[in-house]
Structures are given as C-alpha cells and as structure tokens.
Coordinates of C-alpha atoms and ligand atoms in Angstrom, one line a residue:
M1 CA 305.4 -21.7 -47.8
G2 CA 304.0 -18.5 -49.1
R3 CA 300.9 -20.1 -50.3
F4 CA 300.2 -22.3 -47.3
C5 CA 300.2 -18.7 -45.4
K6 CA 298.0 -17.0 -47.6
C7 CA 295.7 -19.5 -47.3
N8 CA 296.0 -19.4 -43.1
G9 CA 295.5 -15.8 -43.0
R10 CA 292.4 -16.0 -45.3
L11 CA 291.0 -18.9 -43.0
L12 CA 291.9 -16.7 -40.2
C13 CA 289.9 -14.1 -41.7
M14 CA 287.3 -16.1 -41.9
C15 CA 286.9 -17.4 -38.3
M16 CA 287.6 -14.2 -37.1
L17 CA 285.3 -12.3 -38.7
P18 CA 282.2 -13.6 -37.1
C19 CA 284.2 -13.0 -33.4
M20 CA 284.8 -9.4 -33.9
M21 CA 281.5 -8.8 -35.2
T22 CA 279.7 -11.0 -32.4
C23 CA 282.0 -8.8 -30.0
H24 CA 280.8 -5.5 -31.6
L25 CA 277.4 -6.8 -31.1
L26 CA 278.0 -7.4 -27.1
I27 CA 279.8 -3.7 -26.7
Y28 CA 276.9 -2.6 -28.1
I29 CA 274.5 -4.0 -26.5
A30 CA 276.5 -3.7 -23.2
V31 CA 276.7 0.3 -23.6
S32 CA 273.1 0.7 -24.8
I33 CA 272.4 -0.7 -21.1
F34 CA 274.4 1.2 -19.1
V35 CA 273.0 4.7 -21.2
T36 CA 269.6 3.3 -20.5
I37 CA 270.2 2.5 -17.0
S38 CA 272.2 5.8 -16.5
Y39 CA 269.5 7.4 -18.0
S40 CA 268.0 10.4 -16.3
P41 CA 265.3 12.7 -17.1
P42 CA 266.8 16.3 -18.3
K43 CA 267.4 18.9 -15.9
I44 CA 264.4 21.1 -16.4
N45 CA 265.3 25.1 -17.2
L46 CA 263.5 27.3 -15.2
H47 CA 263.3 31.2 -16.7
Y48 CA 261.0 32.0 -14.6
V49 CA 260.0 31.0 -10.6
A50 CA 256.5 32.0 -9.5
P51 CA 257.5 34.4 -6.4
G52 CA 258.1 32.3 -2.5
V53 CA 259.1 28.9 -4.6
T54 CA 261.2 26.8 -2.4
A55 CA 264.5 25.4 -3.5
N56 CA 263.1 21.9 -3.1
S57 CA 259.5 21.5 -4.8
S58 CA 260.0 18.9 -6.6
A59 CA 259.4 19.6 -10.9
L60 CA 257.5 16.6 -11.3
S61 CA 255.8 17.1 -14.9
S62 CA 252.5 17.6 -14.5
H63 CA 250.6 15.7 -17.6
P64 CA 251.6 12.3 -18.3
R65 CA 253.7 11.4 -15.2
G66 CA 254.1 8.0 -16.3
P67 CA 253.1 5.6 -18.9
F68 CA 249.1 6.6 -19.6
W69 CA 248.8 2.5 -18.9
N70 CA 249.6 2.8 -15.3
L71 CA 246.8 1.7 -13.2
R72 CA 247.9 2.8 -10.2
L73 CA 246.4 6.1 -9.2
E74 CA 249.3 8.6 -7.5
D75 CA 248.4 9.1 -3.7
S76 CA 250.1 12.6 -4.0
A77 CA 248.6 15.2 -5.2
L78 CA 244.8 16.2 -5.3
W79 CA 244.4 17.6 -8.7
N80 CA 246.8 15.3 -10.3
Q81 CA 245.0 12.4 -9.1
L82 CA 241.3 13.8 -10.1
Q83 CA 243.0 14.9 -13.5
H84 CA 244.3 11.4 -13.9
V85 CA 241.2 10.1 -13.3
W86 CA 239.5 12.0 -16.4
D87 CA 242.3 11.8 -18.2
R88 CA 241.6 7.5 -18.6
R89 CA 238.1 8.5 -19.0
H90 CA 239.0 10.3 -21.8
N91 CA 241.5 8.3 -23.2
P92 CA 240.4 6.6 -26.2
L93 CA 242.5 3.6 -25.7
L94 CA 241.4 2.8 -22.2
R95 CA 237.5 4.4 -22.0
G96 CA 235.5 0.7 -21.0
N97 CA 236.4 -0.4 -17.7
R98 CA 236.2 2.3 -14.8
T99 CA 235.5 1.0 -11.9
G100 CA 239.4 -0.3 -11.2
L101 CA 240.0 3.7 -11.6
L102 CA 238.5 4.7 -8.6
K103 CA 239.5 4.6 -5.2
P104 CA 237.2 2.9 -3.0
N105 CA 236.0 6.1 -1.5
A106 CA 235.4 8.2 -4.6
K107 CA 231.9 8.6 -6.1
T108 CA 231.6 6.9 -9.5
P109 CA 232.1 9.2 -12.7
D110 CA 228.1 9.0 -13.7
A111 CA 227.5 11.3 -9.8
E112 CA 230.2 13.4 -11.1
D113 CA 228.7 14.6 -13.7
E114 CA 225.7 15.5 -12.1
C115 CA 227.9 17.3 -9.8
V116 CA 229.3 19.8 -12.7
S117 CA 226.0 21.7 -12.4
D118 CA 224.1 20.5 -9.3
C119 CA 226.4 22.5 -6.6
E120 CA 224.8 21.7 -3.5
S121 CA 224.2 17.8 -4.0
H122 CA 225.2 15.8 -1.0
K123 CA 226.4 13.4 -3.6
C124 CA 229.3 15.8 -4.2
S125 CA 231.0 15.8 -0.7
V126 CA 234.7 17.4 -0.6
P127 CA 237.3 15.0 -2.2
A128 CA 239.7 13.1 0.1
M129 CA 242.8 15.2 0.6
L130 CA 245.0 14.7 2.8
D131 CA 245.1 17.3 6.2
F132 CA 242.5 19.2 4.3
S133 CA 241.8 21.4 7.6
S134 CA 245.2 22.7 7.9
L135 CA 244.5 24.6 4.3
P136 CA 244.1 28.2 3.9
E137 CA 240.5 29.3 3.9
H138 CA 240.5 30.2 0.4
M139 CA 241.9 27.0 -0.8
K140 CA 239.6 25.4 1.1
A141 CA 236.4 27.3 -0.7
F142 CA 237.9 26.3 -3.6
V143 CA 238.7 22.3 -3.0
T144 CA 234.7 22.3 -1.8
A145 CA 233.4 23.9 -5.0
M146 CA 236.1 22.9 -7.3
H147 CA 233.6 19.9 -8.9
C148 CA 230.7 22.7 -9.8
R149 CA 231.2 24.5 -13.2
E150 CA 228.2 25.5 -14.2
Y151 CA 226.6 29.1 -12.5
P152 CA 223.3 30.9 -13.8
L153 CA 223.7 34.0 -15.5
L154 CA 222.3 37.2 -13.3
I155 CA 222.9 39.7 -16.5
N156 CA 223.3 38.8 -19.7
Q157 CA 223.5 40.5 -23.0
P158 CA 221.6 38.2 -25.4
S159 CA 222.4 40.9 -28.0
M160 CA 225.8 42.2 -28.0
C161 CA 226.8 40.1 -31.0
R162 CA 223.1 41.0 -32.7
R163 CA 222.1 43.3 -36.1
N164 CA 219.0 45.1 -35.9
N165 CA 218.0 42.4 -32.5
S166 CA 217.2 39.7 -35.2
S167 CA 218.7 36.1 -33.6
A168 CA 219.9 35.0 -36.8
D169 CA 221.6 38.2 -38.3
L170 CA 225.0 38.1 -36.5
D171 CA 227.6 40.7 -36.4
T172 CA 231.2 39.9 -36.5
P173 CA 233.2 42.1 -34.5
M174 CA 236.8 42.0 -35.2
L175 CA 237.8 42.2 -31.5
L176 CA 235.3 41.1 -28.6
I177 CA 236.8 42.9 -25.3
A178 CA 235.8 41.0 -22.2
V179 CA 237.4 42.4 -19.2
K180 CA 237.2 40.8 -15.5
S181 CA 236.2 43.2 -13.7
Q182 CA 234.3 43.2 -10.0
V183 CA 231.0 45.1 -8.8
G184 CA 232.4 48.0 -7.2
N185 CA 234.9 48.7 -9.7
F186 CA 232.5 51.3 -11.3
E187 CA 235.5 53.6 -12.2
N188 CA 237.7 51.0 -14.1
R189 CA 235.1 50.1 -16.1
Q190 CA 233.9 54.1 -16.8
A191 CA 237.4 54.7 -18.1
I192 CA 238.1 51.5 -19.9
R193 CA 234.5 52.5 -22.2
E194 CA 235.5 56.1 -22.4
T195 CA 239.5 55.0 -23.7
W196 CA 240.6 51.6 -24.6
G197 CA 237.3 49.8 -24.5
R198 CA 235.1 51.9 -26.7
A199 CA 232.7 50.3 -28.6
G200 CA 231.4 50.6 -32.1
F201 CA 234.2 50.7 -35.1
V202 CA 237.9 51.4 -34.2
K203 CA 240.4 52.6 -36.9
G204 CA 243.3 50.9 -36.8
E205 CA 246.9 52.7 -35.9
T206 CA 248.9 53.1 -39.0
S207 CA 246.9 50.9 -41.5
R208 CA 243.2 52.9 -41.7
K209 CA 241.5 49.3 -41.5
G210 CA 240.3 48.9 -37.9
G211 CA 237.5 46.8 -37.0
L212 CA 234.2 46.9 -35.5
V213 CA 234.8 46.6 -31.3
R214 CA 232.5 44.9 -28.6
T215 CA 233.3 45.2 -25.1
V216 CA 231.8 42.8 -22.0
F217 CA 232.7 42.8 -18.3
L218 CA 233.0 39.7 -16.9
L219 CA 231.4 39.7 -13.0
G220 CA 230.8 37.1 -10.3
R221 CA 228.7 37.9 -7.3
Q222 CA 229.8 40.4 -4.3
D223 CA 226.9 41.4 -1.8
S224 CA 226.7 40.4 1.7
S225 CA 225.9 36.4 1.2
T226 CA 229.6 36.4 -0.1
G227 CA 231.5 38.2 2.3
P228 CA 231.6 42.2 3.7
H229 CA 230.7 43.6 0.7
P230 CA 227.7 46.4 0.4
D231 CA 225.3 45.7 -1.4
L232 CA 225.4 47.6 -4.9
K233 CA 223.0 45.8 -6.6
N234 CA 220.9 48.7 -7.6
L235 CA 223.7 51.0 -8.9
L236 CA 224.8 47.6 -11.3
D237 CA 221.6 47.4 -12.6
L238 CA 221.5 51.2 -13.3
E239 CA 224.9 50.7 -14.9
N240 CA 223.5 47.8 -17.2
Q241 CA 220.9 49.7 -18.0
K242 CA 222.8 52.7 -19.6
Y243 CA 225.4 50.5 -20.9
Q244 CA 224.7 47.2 -21.7
D245 CA 227.9 45.8 -21.7
I246 CA 227.9 43.8 -18.2
L247 CA 227.9 39.9 -17.2
Q248 CA 227.1 38.4 -14.2
W249 CA 226.9 35.4 -13.2
D250 CA 226.1 33.7 -10.0
F251 CA 228.7 32.3 -8.2
R252 CA 231.3 34.0 -5.6
D253 CA 233.8 37.1 -7.2
S254 CA 237.1 35.8 -5.6
F255 CA 240.3 35.0 -6.8
F256 CA 239.9 31.6 -6.5
N257 CA 237.1 31.6 -8.8
L258 CA 238.3 33.5 -11.8
T259 CA 238.6 30.3 -13.7
L260 CA 234.9 30.0 -13.6
K261 CA 234.6 33.7 -15.6
D262 CA 236.9 31.8 -18.8
L263 CA 234.8 28.5 -18.7
L264 CA 231.5 30.8 -18.4
F265 CA 232.6 33.7 -20.6
W266 CA 233.5 30.7 -23.1
S267 CA 230.4 29.0 -22.7
W268 CA 228.3 32.6 -23.1
L269 CA 230.5 33.4 -26.1
Q270 CA 229.5 30.2 -28.2
K271 CA 226.2 30.7 -27.4
H272 CA 225.8 34.6 -28.1
C273 CA 228.7 35.8 -30.0
P274 CA 230.7 33.0 -32.1
T275 CA 231.3 35.2 -35.1
A276 CA 233.8 37.3 -33.1
V277 CA 237.3 36.7 -35.0
F278 CA 239.3 37.5 -32.0
V279 CA 238.9 38.1 -28.2
F280 CA 240.7 40.2 -26.0
K281 CA 240.6 39.1 -22.2
G282 CA 242.1 40.8 -19.6
D283 CA 242.1 42.6 -16.0
D284 CA 240.5 45.8 -15.6
D285 CA 243.5 47.6 -14.5
V286 CA 245.3 47.2 -17.8
F287 CA 245.4 49.6 -20.6
V288 CA 245.5 48.3 -24.0
R289 CA 246.1 50.3 -27.6
T290 CA 243.5 49.2 -29.2
G291 CA 244.1 50.7 -32.4
A292 CA 247.3 49.1 -32.7
L293 CA 246.5 45.5 -31.3
L294 CA 243.8 45.7 -34.4
D295 CA 246.5 46.7 -36.6
Y296 CA 248.5 43.7 -35.5
L297 CA 245.3 41.5 -35.7
H298 CA 244.7 42.3 -39.2
K299 CA 248.4 41.3 -40.2
E300 CA 248.0 38.0 -38.4
W301 CA 244.2 37.5 -39.9
E302 CA 245.9 37.9 -43.6
E303 CA 248.5 35.4 -43.1
H304 CA 246.1 33.3 -41.5
S305 CA 244.2 33.7 -44.8
L306 CA 247.1 32.8 -47.0
W307 CA 247.8 30.3 -45.4
R308 CA 244.1 28.8 -45.7
A309 CA 244.5 29.1 -49.3
Y310 CA 247.1 26.7 -49.7
T311 CA 245.9 24.4 -46.8
N312 CA 242.7 24.3 -46.5
E313 CA 243.3 24.4 -42.6
S314 CA 240.4 26.9 -41.8
Q315 CA 240.4 26.9 -37.8
M316 CA 243.1 29.7 -36.6
N317 CA 244.9 28.7 -33.4
L318 CA 246.4 31.9 -32.4
I319 CA 246.7 33.1 -28.6
V320 CA 249.6 35.6 -28.0
G321 CA 250.6 37.2 -24.9
D322 CA 253.5 37.5 -22.2
V323 CA 254.2 33.9 -22.0
I324 CA 255.8 32.7 -18.5
N325 CA 257.8 28.7 -19.7
N326 CA 258.5 26.5 -16.7
A327 CA 256.8 28.8 -13.9
M328 CA 256.7 26.5 -10.9
P329 CA 253.7 26.5 -8.3
N330 CA 254.1 29.0 -5.3
R331 CA 254.9 27.0 -2.5
E332 CA 254.9 30.2 -0.1
P333 CA 251.9 29.7 2.3
S334 CA 251.6 33.4 3.2
T335 CA 250.6 34.4 -0.9
K336 CA 247.6 35.0 -2.9
Y337 CA 249.3 32.4 -5.4
Y338 CA 250.2 29.7 -3.1
I339 CA 249.5 26.2 -4.4
P340 CA 250.2 23.3 -1.4
E341 CA 252.2 20.5 -2.9
R342 CA 249.1 18.4 -1.7
F343 CA 247.0 20.1 -3.9
Y344 CA 249.1 20.2 -7.3
Q345 CA 252.6 18.6 -8.7
G346 CA 254.7 19.7 -11.1
V347 CA 256.0 22.4 -13.3
Y348 CA 253.2 24.8 -14.7
P349 CA 252.6 24.7 -19.3
P350 CA 253.5 27.3 -21.1
Y351 CA 250.9 29.8 -20.3
A352 CA 250.2 33.8 -21.2
G353 CA 250.3 36.3 -18.0
G354 CA 246.8 37.0 -16.8
G355 CA 246.5 40.8 -17.2
G356 CA 245.8 40.5 -20.5
V357 CA 245.7 37.7 -23.7
V358 CA 244.1 37.7 -27.2
Y359 CA 243.0 34.6 -28.8
S360 CA 241.4 33.8 -32.2
G361 CA 237.5 33.1 -31.8
S362 CA 237.7 29.5 -33.2
L363 CA 240.3 28.6 -30.7
A364 CA 237.9 29.6 -28.0
L365 CA 235.3 27.6 -29.0
R366 CA 238.2 24.7 -28.7
L367 CA 238.9 25.6 -25.6
K368 CA 235.1 25.6 -24.4
E369 CA 235.1 22.1 -25.8
V370 CA 238.3 20.9 -24.2
S371 CA 238.1 22.7 -20.8
A372 CA 235.4 19.7 -20.0
K373 CA 238.6 17.6 -19.9
V374 CA 240.3 19.8 -17.7
R375 CA 239.9 19.9 -14.1
L376 CA 239.2 23.0 -12.5
F377 CA 242.6 25.1 -11.3
P378 CA 242.4 28.1 -9.1
I379 CA 244.3 30.1 -11.0
D380 CA 243.0 31.3 -14.1
D381 CA 245.5 32.3 -17.1
V382 CA 247.4 28.8 -15.9
Y383 CA 244.0 26.9 -16.6
L384 CA 243.9 28.6 -19.7
G385 CA 247.5 26.9 -20.3
M386 CA 246.8 23.5 -19.3
C387 CA 243.9 23.8 -21.9
L388 CA 246.1 24.8 -24.6
H389 CA 248.5 22.0 -23.3
K390 CA 245.6 19.5 -24.4
L391 CA 245.2 20.8 -26.9
G392 CA 248.5 20.4 -27.9
L393 CA 249.0 24.3 -28.0
S394 CA 251.1 27.0 -26.8
P395 CA 250.8 30.1 -26.8
R396 CA 253.1 33.0 -28.5
H397 CA 255.0 35.4 -26.7
H398 CA 254.6 38.8 -28.0
P399 CA 257.1 41.4 -26.4
G400 CA 254.1 44.5 -26.9
F401 CA 252.0 42.6 -23.9
L402 CA 253.7 44.3 -20.9
T403 CA 252.2 42.2 -17.7
F404 CA 255.0 43.9 -15.5
D405 CA 254.8 47.1 -16.7
L406 CA 257.7 49.5 -18.4
P407 CA 260.9 50.6 -16.7
A408 CA 259.8 53.3 -14.1
A409 CA 261.8 55.9 -16.1
E410 CA 259.6 55.2 -19.0
R411 CA 256.1 55.1 -18.2
W412 CA 255.5 58.8 -18.9
N413 CA 257.3 58.8 -22.6
T414 CA 254.8 58.8 -25.0
C415 CA 257.4 57.3 -27.8
A416 CA 257.9 54.4 -25.4
Y417 CA 254.4 53.1 -26.1
K418 CA 255.1 52.5 -29.4
S419 CA 256.0 49.4 -29.4
V420 CA 253.4 48.0 -26.4
L421 CA 249.9 46.5 -27.2
M422 CA 249.3 46.3 -23.8
V423 CA 250.3 47.4 -20.3
H424 CA 249.3 46.4 -16.7
R425 CA 248.7 48.1 -14.5
R426 CA 246.8 51.8 -15.1
S427 CA 244.9 53.5 -12.5
P428 CA 241.0 54.7 -14.1
K429 CA 242.9 58.6 -14.0
E430 CA 245.9 57.1 -15.4
M431 CA 244.1 55.8 -18.3
L432 CA 242.1 59.0 -19.3
A433 CA 245.8 60.7 -19.3
L434 CA 247.1 58.0 -21.5
W435 CA 244.5 57.4 -23.9
K436 CA 244.7 61.7 -24.4
Q437 CA 248.7 61.1 -24.4
L438 CA 248.8 58.8 -27.0
Q439 CA 246.0 60.0 -29.4
D440 CA 248.5 61.2 -32.7
L441 CA 251.4 58.4 -30.8
S442 CA 252.7 58.0 -34.9
S443 CA 253.0 61.2 -35.9
Q444 CA 255.4 62.2 -32.8
C445 CA 257.6 59.3 -32.6
Ligands
NAG501 C1 261.8 20.1 1.3 O1 261.8 20.5 2.8 C2 261.3 20.3 3.2 C3 261.9 21.0 4.9 O2 263.1 21.7 4.6 C4 261.7 19.0 4.2 O3 260.8 18.3 5.1 C5 261.1 18.0 2.8 O4 261.3 16.8 2.8 C6 261.8 18.3 1.4 N1 261.5 17.8 0.8 C7 261.9 17.0 -0.7 C8 261.0 16.7 -2.0 O5 262.8 17.4 -0.2
NAG502 C1 236.0 -3.9 -14.2 O1 237.1 -3.9 -13.8 C2 236.5 -4.2 -12.8 C3 237.8 -4.7 -11.2 O2 239.0 -4.1 -11.8 C4 236.0 -5.7 -12.6 O3 235.4 -6.1 -11.0 C5 234.6 -5.5 -13.1 O4 234.3 -7.0 -13.5 C6 235.5 -4.8 -14.9 N1 234.4 -5.1 -15.8 C7 234.1 -5.0 -17.0 C8 232.6 -5.1 -17.2 O5 234.9 -5.6 -17.5
NAG503 C1 218.4 47.5 -39.6 O1 217.2 47.7 -40.1 C2 216.8 48.9 -40.5 C3 215.3 49.0 -40.4 O2 214.6 48.0 -39.8 C4 217.2 48.9 -42.0 O3 217.1 49.8 -42.4 C5 218.9 48.2 -42.2 O4 219.2 48.1 -43.5 C6 218.9 47.5 -41.2 N1 220.3 46.9 -41.2 C7 221.0 45.6 -41.4 C8 222.8 45.8 -41.1 O5 220.6 44.9 -41.2
NAG504 C1 215.5 43.5 -28.8 O1 214.0 42.4 -28.8 C2 214.0 42.0 -27.6 C3 213.0 41.2 -27.1 O2 213.1 40.2 -29.0 C4 213.1 43.2 -26.9 O3 212.6 43.2 -25.6 C5 213.9 44.8 -27.0 O4 213.6 46.0 -26.4 C6 214.2 45.1 -28.4 N1 215.6 46.1 -28.7 C7 215.4 46.8 -29.2 C8 216.4 47.7 -29.1 O5 214.6 46.5 -30.5
NAG505 C1 233.4 30.0 -5.8 O1 231.7 30.2 -6.0 C2 231.2 29.4 -5.4 C3 229.9 29.7 -5.8 O2 229.5 31.1 -5.3 C4 231.6 29.4 -3.8 O3 230.7 28.4 -2.9 C5 233.2 29.0 -3.8 O4 233.2 29.2 -2.4 C6 233.7 30.1 -4.2 N1 235.1 29.6 -4.2 C7 236.0 30.6 -3.4 C8 237.7 29.9 -3.7 O5 235.8 31.6 -3.0
NAG506 C1 239.3 22.0 -49.1 O1 238.3 22.8 -49.7 C2 237.2 22.6 -50.8 C3 236.9 23.5 -51.0 O2 236.6 24.5 -50.0 C4 236.7 21.5 -50.3 O3 235.7 21.1 -51.0 C5 237.3 20.5 -49.7 O4 236.6 19.6 -48.8 C6 238.6 21.0 -48.9 N1 239.5 19.7 -48.3 C7 239.2 19.4 -46.9 C8 239.9 17.9 -46.6 O5 238.9 19.8 -46.0

C-alpha cells in the first residue's frame, strides 16, 4: 500500500509539473500583456514653466516622437514637421529615397539647400502653415526667413586672434568673450570694455594664473531699412576704428533673429579664432567676474588634461550655465517668448539660460557642425539646447550663473558676490560701480 502511494505520488508529481510550469508561463504572459497594454509614458516632472504657459499645452516630447521608421509626417506643428524631414535626411539608416517624405507642396531638399544662402529666391517661399496670417508679426517675419541662415559680414575682425598680424600665427585666448549687443548700445559696450570685458591678459582672482582674454560684440543691422531706427552707421564705424571689436552681419537685429548671431558667430569662430580655449557668450546687460571665471575654467581645464592623459579623449565638451530643465513653450500670445502650438510642440530640451553661458572652444566647433542639422528656432538659448541634444550632450548647471539676479537685499552686499560668476542684469553705471567695489573681494570676505 505504502509503496503504491509513493509511486503514485511520484507519477502525480511528474504529471503536475509540466502543467504547473505551463500555468506559470501563461500567467507570466498574461501579466506581461496587461502591463504592456496599460503602460502610459511617465509623467514629465515640470521644474520650470515659462511664464504664460497654459495648463493644457500638451507635453509631447520634442525629439523622437515615434519610431524612427514612421514615414507619416505629423500634420501639426511646423518646426517639428520641418525637423522631421531633416532628421530623416540625416539618418544614416534611412538615407536614400527622400521622395516619399515630402508633402506634395514641399520643396525638394536640393532646392532647400540653395535657400540657406539665397534668401531672396522665389523657390524658397514660406512653408505651408495653418493660419499663417493670424500669427503675431515677429513670428511671421521669423517663419518667412527661417530657411535662410547665411548673411554676409558688414564689419569683420579677421585679426582678432592673430599674433603679429600674420595669418599663420594664431593666438590661443583662454577666454573669448562674445557679447550680443545692438547698434545703439554704445554705453553698454563701453562699460563692458572698461570692466569685465577688458581685453588682454587678465589675472585670476585666487590662483595667479589668469589668461588671455579677447572680446567681440555681435551685432545685426538696425537702421531705417529694418525699422524706426536712427542711422548710427558713422558712429559705429568710428567706434570700430577705435576698438576693433565689432562683428556685424547683414540681418535685421531683432529678438527672434538672435539665433542667427549664434550660428554666424560659430562660423566666424571656426574661421578666425578656432584656437580659443573657452567661449563666454552673453548679453550686454550682464556682469561677469572674469577673474573668478578664469579660475574656474583653469580648474576644469586641468581636470580635463588629467582625464585626457588616461582616455586619449582630446575633445572637451564643457558647457556651463544656469540650466533650465523641462521648460514648456510659452503659449501666451501677448509675450515676447510666445511660441504658437502650430509652430512647435513639445518640451524644450535642457538649456542654459541665455544671459550668459560658457562653453569650450572645441564644443563650439562641434555645435557649428551639428547646427546644420537643426532647424532654426526663434529663441537662441533653446536652439543651443536643441543642438546639444542632437550631440547627445546636456549643459551643466552652476549656481554661480545668476540669470535671475541676487535677492534684492543682497545686491549691494559685496560679499554676496563671492560665489557669483555672472549676474543678470546690470546697467552700465552699475557695472562700473560693481567692478570697483569687487576689486579686492577675496581680502574683504
Ligand atoms: C486647451 O484648451 C482650449 C481652451 O480651453 C481648448 O480649446 C483645447 O482643446 C485644449 N487643448 C487640449 C489639448 O486639451
Ligand atoms: C522613392 O519613393 C517613391 C514614392 O514612395 C517612389 O515612387 C520612387 O520610385 C522611389 N525611388 C527610389 C529610387 O526608390
Ligand atoms: C612680433 O613681431 C615682432 C617684430 O616684428 C617680434 O619682435 C616679436 O617677437 C613677435 N612676437 C611674436 C609673439 O611672434
Ligand atoms: C595687418 O595686415 C593688414 C593686411 O594684411 C593691414 O591692412 C593692417 O594694416 C595690418 N595691421 C597692422 C597693425 O600691422
Ligand atoms: C531676420 O533677418 C532677416 C534678414 O534681415 C529678415 O528678413 C527677417 O525678417 C528677420 N526676422 C525677424 C524675426 O526679425
Ligand atoms: C592615443 O594617443 C596616442 C598618442 O597620442 C595616439 O598615437 C593614438 O592614436 C591615440 N589613440 C586613439 C584611439 O585615439
């Protein structure tokens, strides 16, 4: 009896085991299917909402908005649509048949390439966009000219980085300061020249090192042909004769055209000053503690040199500033930053606030290359974020970059500036006063 039972039990076991395993497998499959079906993309955590954003502007991710083999073009936002076409053109897996990608009324890609420099051409008409006529004027102006990204230089500084005026012998500035300015802002430029933007050898604040600093001002055109502007051309020529630090391009200097200053500056840098180790790009109403910034950059450079000794990685991809993550486009039509949903959908990639940002010269050259694959976007700091995203990089946050200024009570407290690298915003008079006040900061605090 006992023997029979034991035998029977084993038999039972042998029968049950496959059954149980199959059951488990089925349960596993069922659970997997359930999980897959009920999966919803993670909620994006908003750190920062651009002023005027509405509660329901949908948070579609900006970059891969679907599988890359998706041939269907989104019919929604103009920028996403145009970028989609370029992404596919530059996708090494898909290069080949482009005809299927374009909408019937779109131009062929080759015609488009001509448009980059031939801004007046009739072939390069406005891209099809829903309700174009109802857009605000500055948005219309941007869309009309957004295919065009090459403008001639009106004022150049070909020898900014040349030693002894010879083309072969390039200087290697530790820091090239590039300041976005406008023709009329003579006072800001002069205050910068006399304070934080002074060109030449600048001492570091704590370490004795310091480095060679060069400064250029980036200008577009502002005269009677671009709006109600007085003609300041002669004054500007005079200023340039004296200081030789102005770069001016032949495009209308407007808020939505600031991205052009980045693009054209990168091209200029590649051609005339590729040896610059670091670049600071900022507005003409910021204040920079240049010495402290040089100390910081020296530290980064030394760390990079150590790293390079181990890894052979010669490129430095540093970019630091006041980093803004998960910002949403501003959907409030009355504001300066308004971006209609018909123009762009998605969250902005991480970017460094535009008041001032520092990047390595080698990164600037990479940005120049990759910008050829990113459609112009009307907000320059977001555009820089998009280019970084395309390179697979993101900016590094540094608490010393104060895009939104110090607390009001601290603004005239000298010691509050000890940890500051850049602060926005200061008038020319304030720059001069602050510069004097912060001269021997390290001994005072
Ligand atoms: C957003 O709100 C507006 C008006 O309140 C509405 O017409 C629109 O359909 C909403 N959009 C979405 C995506 O919910
Ligand atoms: C490209 O695609 C279009 C339409 O999808 C097709 O008519 C054309 O023959 C294709 N060309 C090549 C070279 O495969
Ligand atoms: C520049 O040229 C001068 C004379 O022409 C020479 O004395 C000086 O050494 C040169 N400087 C450099 C850095 O080559
Ligand atoms: C530098 O060279 C250019 C032409 O090559 C000349 O016009 C200019 O006067 C020179 N500048 C100096 C300071 O020698
Ligand atoms: C940008 O500059 C170009 C060339 O001057 C001009 O056609 C276009 O309207 C400008 N865009 C904006 C938004 O001002
Ligand atoms: C690493 O550096 C050495 C010496 O500089 C060079 O010969 C070699 O090609 C480099 N290797 C790589 C993978 O870059």
